[in-house]
CSV table of N, CA and C in Angstrom, one decimal:
chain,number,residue,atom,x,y,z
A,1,UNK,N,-34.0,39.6,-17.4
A,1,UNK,CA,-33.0,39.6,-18.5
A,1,UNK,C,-33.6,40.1,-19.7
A,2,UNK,N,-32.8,40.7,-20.8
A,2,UNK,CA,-33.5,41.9,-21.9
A,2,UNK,C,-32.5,41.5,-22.9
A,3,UNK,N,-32.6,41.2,-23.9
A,3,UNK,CA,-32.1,41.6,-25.3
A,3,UNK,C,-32.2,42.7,-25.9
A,4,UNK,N,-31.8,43.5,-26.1
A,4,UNK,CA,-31.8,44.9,-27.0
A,4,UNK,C,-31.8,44.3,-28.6
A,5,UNK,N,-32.9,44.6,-29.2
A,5,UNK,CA,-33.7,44.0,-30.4
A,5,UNK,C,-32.3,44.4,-31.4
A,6,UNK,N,-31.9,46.2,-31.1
A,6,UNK,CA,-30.9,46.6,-32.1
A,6,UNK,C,-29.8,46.1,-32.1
A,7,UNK,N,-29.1,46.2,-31.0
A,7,UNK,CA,-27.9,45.5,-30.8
A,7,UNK,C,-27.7,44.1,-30.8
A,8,UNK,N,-28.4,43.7,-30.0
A,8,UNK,CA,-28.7,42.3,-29.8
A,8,UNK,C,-27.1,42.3,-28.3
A,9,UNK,N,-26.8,43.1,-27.6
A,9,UNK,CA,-26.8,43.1,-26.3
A,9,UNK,C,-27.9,42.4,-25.0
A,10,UNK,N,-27.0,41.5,-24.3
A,10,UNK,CA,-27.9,41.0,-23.3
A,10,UNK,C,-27.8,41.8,-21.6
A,11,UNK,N,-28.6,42.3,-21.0
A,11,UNK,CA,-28.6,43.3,-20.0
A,11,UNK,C,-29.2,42.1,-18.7
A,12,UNK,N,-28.6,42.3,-17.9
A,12,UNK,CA,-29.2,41.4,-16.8
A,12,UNK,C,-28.8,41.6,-15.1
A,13,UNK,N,-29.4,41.8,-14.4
A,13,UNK,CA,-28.9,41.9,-13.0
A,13,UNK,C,-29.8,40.9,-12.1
A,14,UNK,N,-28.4,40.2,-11.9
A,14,UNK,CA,-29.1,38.8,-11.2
A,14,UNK,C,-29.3,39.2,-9.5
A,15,UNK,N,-30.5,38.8,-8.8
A,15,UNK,CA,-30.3,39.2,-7.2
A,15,UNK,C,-29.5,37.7,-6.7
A,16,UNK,N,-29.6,37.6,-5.4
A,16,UNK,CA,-28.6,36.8,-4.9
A,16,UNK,C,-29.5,35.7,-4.8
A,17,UNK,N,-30.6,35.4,-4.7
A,17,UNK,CA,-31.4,33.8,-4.9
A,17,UNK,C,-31.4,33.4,-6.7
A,18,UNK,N,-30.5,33.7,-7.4
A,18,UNK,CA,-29.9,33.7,-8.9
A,18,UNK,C,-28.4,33.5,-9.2
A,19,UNK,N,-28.0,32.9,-7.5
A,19,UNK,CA,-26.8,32.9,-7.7
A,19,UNK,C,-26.1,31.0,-8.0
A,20,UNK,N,-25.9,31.0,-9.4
A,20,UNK,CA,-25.8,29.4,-9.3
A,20,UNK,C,-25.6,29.6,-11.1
A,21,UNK,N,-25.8,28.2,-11.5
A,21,UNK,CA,-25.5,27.9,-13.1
A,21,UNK,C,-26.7,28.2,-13.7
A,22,UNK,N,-26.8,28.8,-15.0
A,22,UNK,CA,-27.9,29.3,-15.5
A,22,UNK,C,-27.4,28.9,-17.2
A,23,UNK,N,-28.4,28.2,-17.5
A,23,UNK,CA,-28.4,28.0,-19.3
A,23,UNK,C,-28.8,28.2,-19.8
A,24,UNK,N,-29.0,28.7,-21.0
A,24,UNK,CA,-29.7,29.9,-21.7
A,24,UNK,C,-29.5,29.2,-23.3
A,25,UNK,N,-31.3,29.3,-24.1
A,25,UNK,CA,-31.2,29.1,-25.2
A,25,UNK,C,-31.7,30.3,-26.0
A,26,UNK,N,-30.9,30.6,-26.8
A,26,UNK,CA,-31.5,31.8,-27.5
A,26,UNK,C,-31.8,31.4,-29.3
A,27,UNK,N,-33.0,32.0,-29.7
A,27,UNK,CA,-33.4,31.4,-31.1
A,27,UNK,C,-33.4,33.2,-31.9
A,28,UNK,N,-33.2,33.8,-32.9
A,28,UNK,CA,-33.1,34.3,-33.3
A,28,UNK,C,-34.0,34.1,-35.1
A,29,UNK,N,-35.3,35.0,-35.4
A,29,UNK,CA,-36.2,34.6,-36.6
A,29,UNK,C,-36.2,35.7,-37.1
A,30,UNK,N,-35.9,35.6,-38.8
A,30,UNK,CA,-36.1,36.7,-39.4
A,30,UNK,C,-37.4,36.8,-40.2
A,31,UNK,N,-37.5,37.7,-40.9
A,31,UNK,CA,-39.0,37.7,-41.4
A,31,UNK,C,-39.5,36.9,-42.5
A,32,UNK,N,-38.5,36.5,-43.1
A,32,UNK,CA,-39.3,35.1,-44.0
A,32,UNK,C,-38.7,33.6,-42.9
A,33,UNK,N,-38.9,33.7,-41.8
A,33,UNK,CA,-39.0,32.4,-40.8
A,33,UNK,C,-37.7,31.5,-40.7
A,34,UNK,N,-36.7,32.0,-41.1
A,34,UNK,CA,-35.4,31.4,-41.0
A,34,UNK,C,-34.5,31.7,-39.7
A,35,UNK,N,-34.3,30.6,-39.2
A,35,UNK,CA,-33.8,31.2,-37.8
A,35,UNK,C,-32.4,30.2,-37.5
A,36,UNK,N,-31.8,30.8,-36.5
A,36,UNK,CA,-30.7,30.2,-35.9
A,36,UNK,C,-31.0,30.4,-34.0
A,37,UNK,N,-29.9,29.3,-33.8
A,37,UNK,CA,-29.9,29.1,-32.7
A,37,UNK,C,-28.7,28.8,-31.5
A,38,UNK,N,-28.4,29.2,-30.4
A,38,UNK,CA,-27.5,29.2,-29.9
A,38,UNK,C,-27.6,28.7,-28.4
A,39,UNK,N,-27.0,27.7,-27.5
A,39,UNK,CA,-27.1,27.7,-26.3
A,39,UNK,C,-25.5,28.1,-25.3
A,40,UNK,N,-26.0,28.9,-24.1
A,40,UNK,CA,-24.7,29.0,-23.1
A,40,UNK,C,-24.8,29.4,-22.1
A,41,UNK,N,-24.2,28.8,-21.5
A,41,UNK,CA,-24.3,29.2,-19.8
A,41,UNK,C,-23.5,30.2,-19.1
A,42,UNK,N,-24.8,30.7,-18.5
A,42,UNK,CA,-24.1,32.2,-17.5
A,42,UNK,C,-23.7,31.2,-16.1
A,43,UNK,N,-22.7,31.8,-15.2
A,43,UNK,CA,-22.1,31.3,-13.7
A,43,UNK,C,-22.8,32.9,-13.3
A,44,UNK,N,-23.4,32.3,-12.4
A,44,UNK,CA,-23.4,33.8,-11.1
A,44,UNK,C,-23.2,33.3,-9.7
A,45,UNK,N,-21.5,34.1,-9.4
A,45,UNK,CA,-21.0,33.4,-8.3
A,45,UNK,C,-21.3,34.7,-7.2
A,46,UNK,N,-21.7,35.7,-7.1
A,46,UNK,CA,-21.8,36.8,-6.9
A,46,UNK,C,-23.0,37.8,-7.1
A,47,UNK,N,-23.4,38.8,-6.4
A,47,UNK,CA,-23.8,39.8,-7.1
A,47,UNK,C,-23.4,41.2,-6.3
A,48,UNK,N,-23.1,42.0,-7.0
A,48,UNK,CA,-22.5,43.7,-6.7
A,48,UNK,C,-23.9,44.8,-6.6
A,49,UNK,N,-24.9,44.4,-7.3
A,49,UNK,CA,-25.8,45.6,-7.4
A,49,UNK,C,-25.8,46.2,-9.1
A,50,UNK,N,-25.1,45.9,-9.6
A,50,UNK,CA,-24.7,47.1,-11.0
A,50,UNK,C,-25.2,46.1,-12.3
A,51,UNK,N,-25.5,46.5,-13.0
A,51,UNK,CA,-25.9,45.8,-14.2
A,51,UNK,C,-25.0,45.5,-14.6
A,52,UNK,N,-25.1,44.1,-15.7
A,52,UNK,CA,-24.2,43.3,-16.3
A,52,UNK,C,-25.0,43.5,-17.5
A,53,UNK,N,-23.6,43.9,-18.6
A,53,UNK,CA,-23.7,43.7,-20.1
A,53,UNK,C,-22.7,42.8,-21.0
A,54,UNK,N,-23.2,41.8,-21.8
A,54,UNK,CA,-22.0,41.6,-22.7
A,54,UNK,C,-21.5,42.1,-23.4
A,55,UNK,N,-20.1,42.6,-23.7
A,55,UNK,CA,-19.7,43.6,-24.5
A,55,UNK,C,-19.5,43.2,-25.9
A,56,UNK,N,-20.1,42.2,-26.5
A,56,UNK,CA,-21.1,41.8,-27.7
A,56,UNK,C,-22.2,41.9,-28.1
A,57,UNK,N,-22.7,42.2,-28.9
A,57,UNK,CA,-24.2,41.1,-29.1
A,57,UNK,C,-24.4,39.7,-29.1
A,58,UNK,N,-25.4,39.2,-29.2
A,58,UNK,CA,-25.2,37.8,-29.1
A,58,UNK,C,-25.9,37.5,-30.5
């Protein structure tokens, strides 16, 4: 799993022993040390082969 620093797009291709509930904490720090933070859960009920993007940043 990858964050794109610029975008803040999350890129990920799960294989099939990844297939189940996954929660995810993401912290975010800027350069004078102030940060935020977010948690959420991915489902992987499936996998196709093809990368998965969110069509946000996060």
């Amino acid at each position: 799993m990858v964050v794109n620093p610029e975008t803040g797009a999350l890129r990920w291709n799960p294989t099939e022993e990844q297939i189940e509930e996954h929660t995810l904490s993401v912290r975010l720090t800027d350069a004078l040390g102030a940060f935020v933070g977010q948690e959420f859960t991915l489902y992987v009920n499936g996998v196709n082969g093809t990368n998965t993007q969110a069509e946000e940043g996060i």
